[in-house]
CSV table of C-alpha atoms in Angstrom, one decimal:
chain,number,residue,atom,x,y,z
A,83,MET,CA,-10.3,-28.1,-52.8
A,84,SER,CA,-13.6,-28.2,-51.2
A,85,GLU,CA,-14.5,-25.0,-49.1
A,86,SER,CA,-14.7,-27.3,-45.8
A,87,GLU,CA,-11.2,-28.7,-46.6
A,88,THR,CA,-9.7,-24.9,-46.9
A,89,GLN,CA,-11.5,-23.8,-43.7
A,90,SER,CA,-10.3,-26.4,-42.4
A,91,ASN,CA,-6.8,-25.9,-42.9
A,92,GLN,CA,-7.0,-22.5,-42.4
A,93,SER,CA,-8.2,-23.0,-38.7
A,94,ARG,CA,-5.2,-25.7,-38.3
A,95,ASN,CA,-2.6,-23.0,-39.1
A,96,GLN,CA,-4.1,-20.8,-37.0
A,97,GLN,CA,-3.9,-23.1,-34.5
A,98,ASP,CA,-0.2,-23.8,-35.0
A,99,LEU,CA,0.7,-19.9,-34.8
A,100,PRO,CA,2.8,-19.2,-31.4
A,101,VAL,CA,0.0,-17.7,-29.0
A,102,VAL,CA,0.3,-14.1,-27.7
A,103,LEU,CA,-1.5,-12.7,-24.8
A,104,ILE,CA,-3.4,-9.5,-25.1
A,105,HIS,CA,-3.1,-7.6,-21.6
A,106,ARG,CA,-5.2,-4.3,-21.4
A,107,LEU,CA,-7.5,-2.8,-19.2
A,108,SER,CA,-11.0,-1.9,-20.6
A,109,ILE,CA,-10.1,1.9,-21.5
A,110,PHE,CA,-7.6,1.0,-23.9
A,111,ASN,CA,-8.6,-0.5,-27.2
A,112,PHE,CA,-5.8,-2.7,-29.0
A,113,SER,CA,-6.5,-1.1,-32.7
A,114,PHE,CA,-4.0,-2.8,-34.9
A,115,SER,CA,-4.8,-6.7,-34.2
A,116,THR,CA,-5.8,-7.2,-37.5
A,117,ARG,CA,-2.3,-7.5,-38.5
A,118,LEU,CA,-0.5,-9.4,-35.8
A,119,GLN,CA,-3.4,-12.2,-36.5
A,120,THR,CA,-1.8,-12.9,-39.3
A,121,HIS,CA,1.5,-14.1,-37.4
A,122,PHE,CA,-0.2,-15.1,-34.0
A,123,THR,CA,-3.0,-16.2,-32.6
A,124,LEU,CA,-4.2,-13.4,-29.9
A,125,VAL,CA,-5.9,-14.3,-26.5
A,126,ASP,CA,-7.6,-11.3,-25.5
A,127,PRO,CA,-9.2,-12.0,-21.9
A,128,LEU,CA,-11.3,-8.9,-22.2
A,129,LEU,CA,-13.3,-10.2,-25.0
A,130,HIS,CA,-14.0,-13.5,-23.3
A,131,SER,CA,-14.5,-12.4,-19.5
A,132,PRO,CA,-14.8,-9.1,-18.7
A,133,GLU,CA,-14.9,-9.4,-14.5
A,134,PRO,CA,-11.9,-9.5,-12.8
A,135,ASP,CA,-12.2,-12.8,-11.4
A,136,SER,CA,-13.3,-14.4,-14.3
A,137,ILE,CA,-10.5,-12.9,-16.0
A,138,HIS,CA,-7.7,-14.7,-13.5
A,139,SER,CA,-9.3,-18.2,-14.0
A,140,PHE,CA,-9.2,-17.4,-18.1
A,141,LEU,CA,-5.6,-16.9,-17.4
A,142,SER,CA,-5.0,-19.5,-15.6
A,143,ARG,CA,-6.7,-22.0,-18.0
A,144,HIS,CA,-4.2,-20.9,-21.1
A,145,ALA,CA,-1.7,-20.3,-18.5
A,146,THR,CA,0.9,-23.0,-20.1
A,147,SER,CA,0.4,-22.1,-23.7
A,148,VAL,CA,1.2,-18.4,-23.1
A,149,SER,CA,5.1,-17.6,-23.5
A,150,ALA,CA,4.4,-13.9,-25.0
A,151,LEU,CA,2.3,-11.2,-23.5
A,152,LEU,CA,1.4,-8.2,-25.4
A,153,CYS,CA,0.6,-4.7,-23.1
A,154,VAL,CA,-1.5,-2.3,-24.3
A,155,GLY,CA,-1.0,0.9,-22.8
A,156,PRO,CA,0.2,1.6,-19.0
A,157,SER,CA,-2.0,-1.6,-18.2
A,158,PRO,CA,-0.5,-2.7,-14.9
A,159,ILE,CA,1.5,-6.3,-14.6
A,160,THR,CA,1.6,-7.1,-11.0
A,161,SER,CA,3.3,-9.8,-9.7
A,162,GLN,CA,0.0,-11.4,-8.9
A,163,THR,CA,-1.2,-11.3,-12.8
A,164,LEU,CA,2.8,-12.7,-13.3
A,165,SER,CA,1.6,-16.0,-11.1
A,166,LEU,CA,-1.2,-16.7,-12.9
A,167,LEU,CA,1.5,-17.6,-16.3
A,168,PRO,CA,4.6,-19.8,-15.3
A,169,SER,CA,5.4,-19.8,-18.5
A,170,LEU,CA,5.8,-16.5,-19.6
A,171,GLN,CA,9.3,-15.4,-21.2
A,172,ILE,CA,8.5,-11.8,-22.6
A,173,VAL,CA,6.3,-8.6,-21.7
A,174,VAL,CA,5.8,-6.8,-24.9
A,175,GLY,CA,4.9,-3.3,-24.2
A,176,THR,CA,3.7,-0.8,-26.1
A,177,SER,CA,4.8,2.2,-24.2
A,178,ALA,CA,7.8,4.0,-23.4
A,179,GLY,CA,7.5,4.1,-19.5
A,180,ILE,CA,7.6,0.6,-18.0
A,181,ASP,CA,6.7,1.8,-14.1
A,182,HIS,CA,3.3,0.2,-14.2
A,183,VAL,CA,5.4,-3.4,-14.9
A,184,ASP,CA,6.5,-5.3,-12.0
A,185,LEU,CA,10.7,-5.2,-13.1
A,186,ILE,CA,11.7,-7.0,-9.8
A,187,GLU,CA,9.4,-9.7,-10.4
A,188,CYS,CA,10.1,-9.8,-14.3
A,189,ARG,CA,13.8,-9.9,-13.4
A,190,ARG,CA,13.2,-12.3,-10.5
A,191,ARG,CA,11.6,-14.9,-13.2
A,192,GLY,CA,13.8,-13.5,-16.2
A,193,ILE,CA,11.1,-12.4,-17.7
A,194,ILE,CA,12.3,-10.5,-21.0
A,195,VAL,CA,10.6,-6.6,-21.2
A,196,THR,CA,10.4,-4.5,-24.0
A,197,ASN,CA,9.1,-1.1,-24.6
A,198,ALA,CA,8.1,1.4,-27.6
A,199,GLY,CA,11.5,2.1,-28.3
A,200,HIS,CA,12.1,4.7,-30.2
A,201,ALA,CA,8.5,4.8,-32.1
A,202,PHE,CA,7.3,7.4,-30.0
A,203,SER,CA,10.9,9.7,-29.7
A,204,GLU,CA,10.2,12.2,-32.7
A,205,ASP,CA,6.6,13.5,-31.9
A,206,VAL,CA,7.2,13.5,-27.7
A,207,ALA,CA,10.4,15.8,-28.8
A,208,ASP,CA,8.1,18.0,-31.0
A,209,TYR,CA,5.6,18.4,-28.3
A,210,ALA,CA,8.2,19.0,-25.7
A,211,LEU,CA,9.6,22.2,-27.7
A,212,ALA,CA,5.7,22.8,-28.3
A,213,LEU,CA,4.8,23.1,-24.8
A,214,LEU,CA,8.4,25.1,-24.0
A,215,ILE,CA,7.2,27.7,-26.9
A,216,ASP,CA,3.9,27.9,-25.8
A,217,VAL,CA,4.8,29.2,-22.4
A,218,LEU,CA,7.3,31.2,-23.2
A,219,ARG,CA,5.5,33.1,-26.0
A,220,ARG,CA,2.4,32.7,-24.3
A,221,VAL,CA,0.3,30.9,-27.2
A,222,SER,CA,-3.1,29.4,-25.7
A,223,ALA,CA,-2.7,32.3,-23.5
A,224,SER,CA,-3.0,35.0,-26.3
A,225,ASP,CA,-5.4,32.9,-28.1
A,226,ARG,CA,-7.7,33.1,-25.0
A,227,PHE,CA,-7.4,36.9,-24.8
A,228,GLY,CA,-7.8,36.7,-28.4
A,229,ARG,CA,-10.8,34.5,-28.6
A,230,SER,CA,-12.6,36.6,-25.3
A,231,GLY,CA,-12.9,39.9,-27.0
A,232,MET,CA,-10.5,41.2,-24.5
A,233,TRP,CA,-7.8,42.7,-26.9
A,234,PRO,CA,-10.0,45.8,-28.1
A,235,LYS,CA,-10.3,46.4,-24.5
A,236,TYR,CA,-7.2,46.2,-23.1
A,237,GLY,CA,-4.9,46.7,-25.7
A,238,THR,CA,-1.9,44.6,-26.4
A,239,TYR,CA,-1.1,41.1,-24.3
A,240,PRO,CA,2.4,40.9,-22.5
A,241,VAL,CA,4.9,40.1,-24.0
A,242,GLY,CA,6.5,37.0,-23.5
A,243,SER,CA,10.0,35.7,-23.8
A,244,LYS,CA,12.7,34.3,-26.3
A,245,LEU,CA,13.5,30.7,-26.9
A,246,GLY,CA,16.9,31.8,-28.4
A,247,GLY,CA,19.7,31.3,-25.9
A,248,LYS,CA,18.1,30.1,-23.1
A,249,ARG,CA,19.9,27.6,-21.3
A,250,VAL,CA,18.1,23.9,-21.0
A,251,GLY,CA,18.6,21.3,-18.8
A,252,ILE,CA,17.7,18.0,-20.3
A,253,VAL,CA,16.4,15.6,-17.1
A,254,GLY,CA,17.1,12.0,-19.2
A,255,LEU,CA,18.8,11.7,-22.4
A,256,GLY,CA,17.6,9.1,-24.1
A,257,SER,CA,16.1,8.5,-27.1
A,258,ILE,CA,13.9,11.2,-26.5
A,259,GLY,CA,15.9,13.6,-24.6
A,260,SER,CA,18.8,13.5,-27.1
A,261,GLU,CA,15.8,14.4,-30.0
A,262,VAL,CA,14.9,17.2,-27.5
A,263,ALA,CA,18.3,18.0,-27.7
A,264,LYS,CA,18.8,18.3,-31.4
A,265,ARG,CA,16.1,20.5,-32.1
A,266,LEU,CA,16.6,23.0,-29.3
A,267,VAL,CA,20.4,23.2,-30.7
A,268,ALA,CA,18.4,24.4,-33.8
A,269,PHE,CA,16.9,27.1,-31.9
A,270,GLY,CA,20.0,28.5,-30.6
A,271,CYS,CA,20.1,27.2,-27.5
A,272,SER,CA,22.9,26.0,-24.8
A,273,ILE,CA,22.0,22.1,-23.3
A,274,ALA,CA,22.9,20.4,-20.2
A,275,TYR,CA,21.7,17.4,-18.8
A,276,THR,CA,21.3,14.6,-16.2
A,277,SER,CA,21.1,10.9,-16.4
A,278,ARG,CA,21.7,8.2,-14.6
A,279,LYS,CA,25.1,8.1,-16.1
A,280,LYS,CA,27.5,10.2,-17.8
A,281,ASN,CA,27.7,9.4,-21.9
A,282,PRO,CA,31.2,9.7,-23.0
A,283,ALA,CA,29.6,10.2,-26.5
A,284,ILE,CA,27.8,13.8,-25.5
A,285,SER,CA,29.1,16.8,-25.6
A,286,TYR,CA,27.1,18.8,-23.5
A,287,PRO,CA,27.8,19.7,-20.3
A,288,PHE,CA,26.7,16.5,-17.6
A,289,TYR,CA,26.0,17.3,-14.0
A,290,ALA,CA,25.3,14.1,-11.7
A,291,ASN,CA,22.8,15.8,-9.3
A,292,VAL,CA,19.5,17.3,-10.7
A,293,CYS,CA,19.8,20.6,-8.5
A,294,ASP,CA,22.6,21.9,-10.0
A,295,LEU,CA,21.7,21.0,-13.2
A,296,ALA,CA,18.9,23.4,-12.1
A,297,THR,CA,21.2,25.8,-10.7
A,298,ASN,CA,22.4,26.3,-14.3
A,299,SER,CA,19.4,25.8,-16.3
A,300,ASP,CA,16.6,28.4,-17.3
A,301,VAL,CA,14.1,25.6,-18.5
A,302,LEU,CA,14.1,22.5,-17.3
A,303,ILE,CA,12.8,19.5,-19.9
A,304,VAL,CA,11.4,16.3,-17.8
A,305,CYS,CA,11.5,13.1,-20.3
A,306,CYS,CA,12.7,10.6,-18.4
A,307,ALA,CA,11.5,6.9,-16.6
A,308,LEU,CA,9.7,6.8,-14.0
A,309,THR,CA,11.6,5.0,-11.3
A,310,ASP,CA,11.8,4.3,-7.4
A,311,GLU,CA,14.7,6.8,-7.5
A,312,THR,CA,13.4,8.9,-9.8
A,313,ARG,CA,9.9,9.6,-8.3
A,314,HIS,CA,9.8,13.4,-7.3
A,315,MET,CA,13.0,14.1,-8.6
A,316,ILE,CA,11.8,17.6,-9.4
A,317,ASN,CA,11.2,18.4,-5.8
A,318,LYS,CA,11.3,21.5,-3.7
A,319,ASP,CA,14.8,22.0,-3.7
A,320,VAL,CA,15.1,22.0,-7.9
A,321,MET,CA,12.5,24.3,-8.3
A,322,THR,CA,13.8,26.5,-5.8
A,323,ALA,CA,17.4,26.2,-7.8
A,324,LEU,CA,16.0,26.7,-11.0
A,325,GLY,CA,14.3,29.9,-9.8
A,326,LYS,CA,11.2,32.5,-9.8
A,327,GLU,CA,11.9,32.8,-13.9
A,328,GLY,CA,12.5,29.4,-14.7
A,329,VAL,CA,10.4,26.9,-16.6
A,330,ILE,CA,9.2,23.3,-16.3
A,331,ILE,CA,8.1,21.1,-19.0
A,332,ASN,CA,7.1,17.6,-18.4
A,333,VAL,CA,6.5,14.6,-21.1
A,334,GLY,CA,8.1,12.2,-19.1
A,335,ARG,CA,5.7,10.8,-16.1
A,336,GLY,CA,3.4,13.0,-13.9
A,337,SER,CA,5.4,11.7,-10.7
A,338,LEU,CA,8.7,12.9,-11.5
A,339,ILE,CA,7.5,15.9,-10.0
A,340,ASP,CA,6.4,16.8,-6.4
A,341,GLU,CA,2.9,17.9,-8.2
A,342,LYS,CA,1.6,19.7,-5.0
A,343,GLU,CA,5.1,21.3,-4.7
A,344,LEU,CA,5.2,22.6,-7.8
A,345,VAL,CA,1.2,24.2,-8.2
A,346,GLN,CA,2.4,26.4,-4.5
A,347,PHE,CA,5.6,27.5,-6.3
A,348,LEU,CA,3.2,28.2,-9.9
A,349,VAL,CA,0.6,29.6,-7.4
A,350,GLN,CA,3.1,31.9,-5.5
A,351,GLY,CA,4.9,32.7,-8.3
A,352,GLU,CA,7.9,31.2,-7.5
A,353,LEU,CA,8.6,29.6,-10.7
A,354,GLY,CA,8.0,31.2,-14.6
A,355,GLY,CA,6.0,29.0,-16.0
A,356,ALA,CA,4.9,25.4,-16.9
A,357,GLY,CA,3.9,23.0,-19.9
A,358,LEU,CA,2.6,19.9,-18.6
A,359,ASP,CA,1.6,16.9,-20.3
A,360,VAL,CA,1.4,14.8,-17.6
A,361,PHE,CA,-0.3,14.6,-14.2
A,362,GLU,CA,0.2,12.2,-10.8
A,363,LYS,CA,-3.5,11.0,-11.0
A,364,GLU,CA,-4.2,11.5,-14.5
A,365,PRO,CA,-7.0,12.2,-15.8
A,366,ASP,CA,-7.2,14.8,-12.8
A,367,VAL,CA,-5.5,18.1,-13.3
A,368,PRO,CA,-4.4,20.1,-10.3
A,369,LYS,CA,-7.9,22.4,-10.4
A,370,GLU,CA,-5.3,25.5,-9.3
A,371,LEU,CA,-3.7,25.5,-12.3
A,372,PHE,CA,-6.9,26.3,-14.4
A,373,THR,CA,-6.4,29.9,-13.7
A,374,LEU,CA,-2.8,30.6,-14.5
A,375,ASP,CA,-1.4,31.7,-17.7
A,376,ASN,CA,1.7,30.9,-17.2
A,377,VAL,CA,1.1,27.3,-17.2
A,378,VAL,CA,0.1,25.2,-20.5
A,379,LEU,CA,-1.9,21.8,-19.6
A,380,SER,CA,-2.1,18.9,-21.8
A,381,PRO,CA,-4.2,15.8,-21.6
A,382,HIS,CA,-1.2,13.6,-22.3
A,383,LEU,CA,-1.2,13.8,-25.8
A,384,ALA,CA,2.4,14.1,-27.1
A,385,VAL,CA,3.0,10.6,-28.6
A,386,LEU,CA,-0.6,10.6,-30.2
A,387,THR,CA,0.1,10.9,-33.8
A,388,PRO,CA,-1.0,8.8,-36.6
A,389,GLU,CA,2.8,8.5,-37.3
A,390,SER,CA,3.5,7.9,-34.1
A,391,PHE,CA,1.4,4.4,-33.9
A,392,ALA,CA,2.7,3.0,-37.1
A,393,ALA,CA,6.1,3.3,-35.9
A,394,LEU,CA,4.7,1.3,-33.2
A,395,GLN,CA,3.2,-1.0,-35.1
A,396,GLU,CA,6.4,-1.9,-36.6
A,397,VAL,CA,8.3,-2.6,-33.3
A,398,ILE,CA,5.3,-4.6,-31.6
A,399,LEU,CA,5.7,-6.8,-35.0
A,400,GLY,CA,9.2,-7.1,-35.2
A,401,ASN,CA,9.6,-7.9,-31.2
A,402,LEU,CA,7.1,-10.8,-31.2
A,403,MET,CA,8.9,-12.0,-34.2
A,404,ALA,CA,12.3,-11.8,-32.7
A,405,PHE,CA,11.3,-13.7,-29.7
A,406,PHE,CA,9.6,-16.4,-31.8
A,407,THR,CA,12.5,-16.7,-34.6
A,408,ASN,CA,15.2,-16.2,-31.7
A,409,LYS,CA,16.6,-13.1,-33.1
A,410,PRO,CA,17.9,-10.0,-31.4
A,411,LEU,CA,14.8,-8.0,-30.1
A,412,LEU,CA,14.2,-4.7,-31.0
A,413,SER,CA,13.8,-2.6,-27.9
A,414,GLN,CA,14.6,-4.6,-25.0
A,415,VAL,CA,15.0,-2.9,-21.8
A,416,GLN,CA,17.6,-3.5,-19.9
A,417,LEU,CA,16.6,-4.7,-16.1
A,418,GLU,CA,19.1,-3.6,-14.0
């Protein structure tokens, strides 16, 4: 077979592959497209039409051939975007949260939505505990104390607090929350939780109300999904119930917490501390928190490990392969 015939066959085979639309903001890179290209024809508007108006035109031209959309990171999928894709049947997400997707419109049109599934759960759980230990034992603060040369001048840094024996309330006992609980049990903590509903297979105490959970906890670890119902669920009343010695860890979404109230509670000494990986208006972080040694700030890093990304690739590829072969999906989200 001649070289031209080989190239022609390769081009024909590529055209026969299922089409997957890549939906991403320009700030999000799509680093593992090469692996997917052996199975799918990838259509990335940003590579052809970097301007928003051109992207809409580009989507319209490809609309009839697109049944699957791969959403990179929390790139917004609005009803306007969905209206340009009348043949769309599935949105394959690469993040654990799906608050950036218009789920109401997806449910109305019968569009399937998947997320990262369990790909990030272990690493996010590890990070939640790292934040908690850091806040309680003042690891970052004491590091700054030592680096600044203040140890010889002021002597021993103030003591921290023990993790073992703490009453920890987990807000959202899903795949991440369950991994958090397993780790905390090993530290000798007592666990309670709140979720949309009680899981009869779980022996931990369940509280239907997050305020009641806070009243009976020393620590709240927030790792539930962001929805209209959970937005600002950690509010003034919850913080008051948690008390002056209470600690809040957030590895979910920033808007799960009323950030203005949280700042006031921390500045006024009405909370014992906080470990925050997420914020309401990322990448902006409230400046009032910068000088507080009982607060650990992290720039949304909990999921960022090579192992998480490798696991995510498997979930993405698995969901797309399953969709195009009519097999069960790996991480379908129930659109209630």
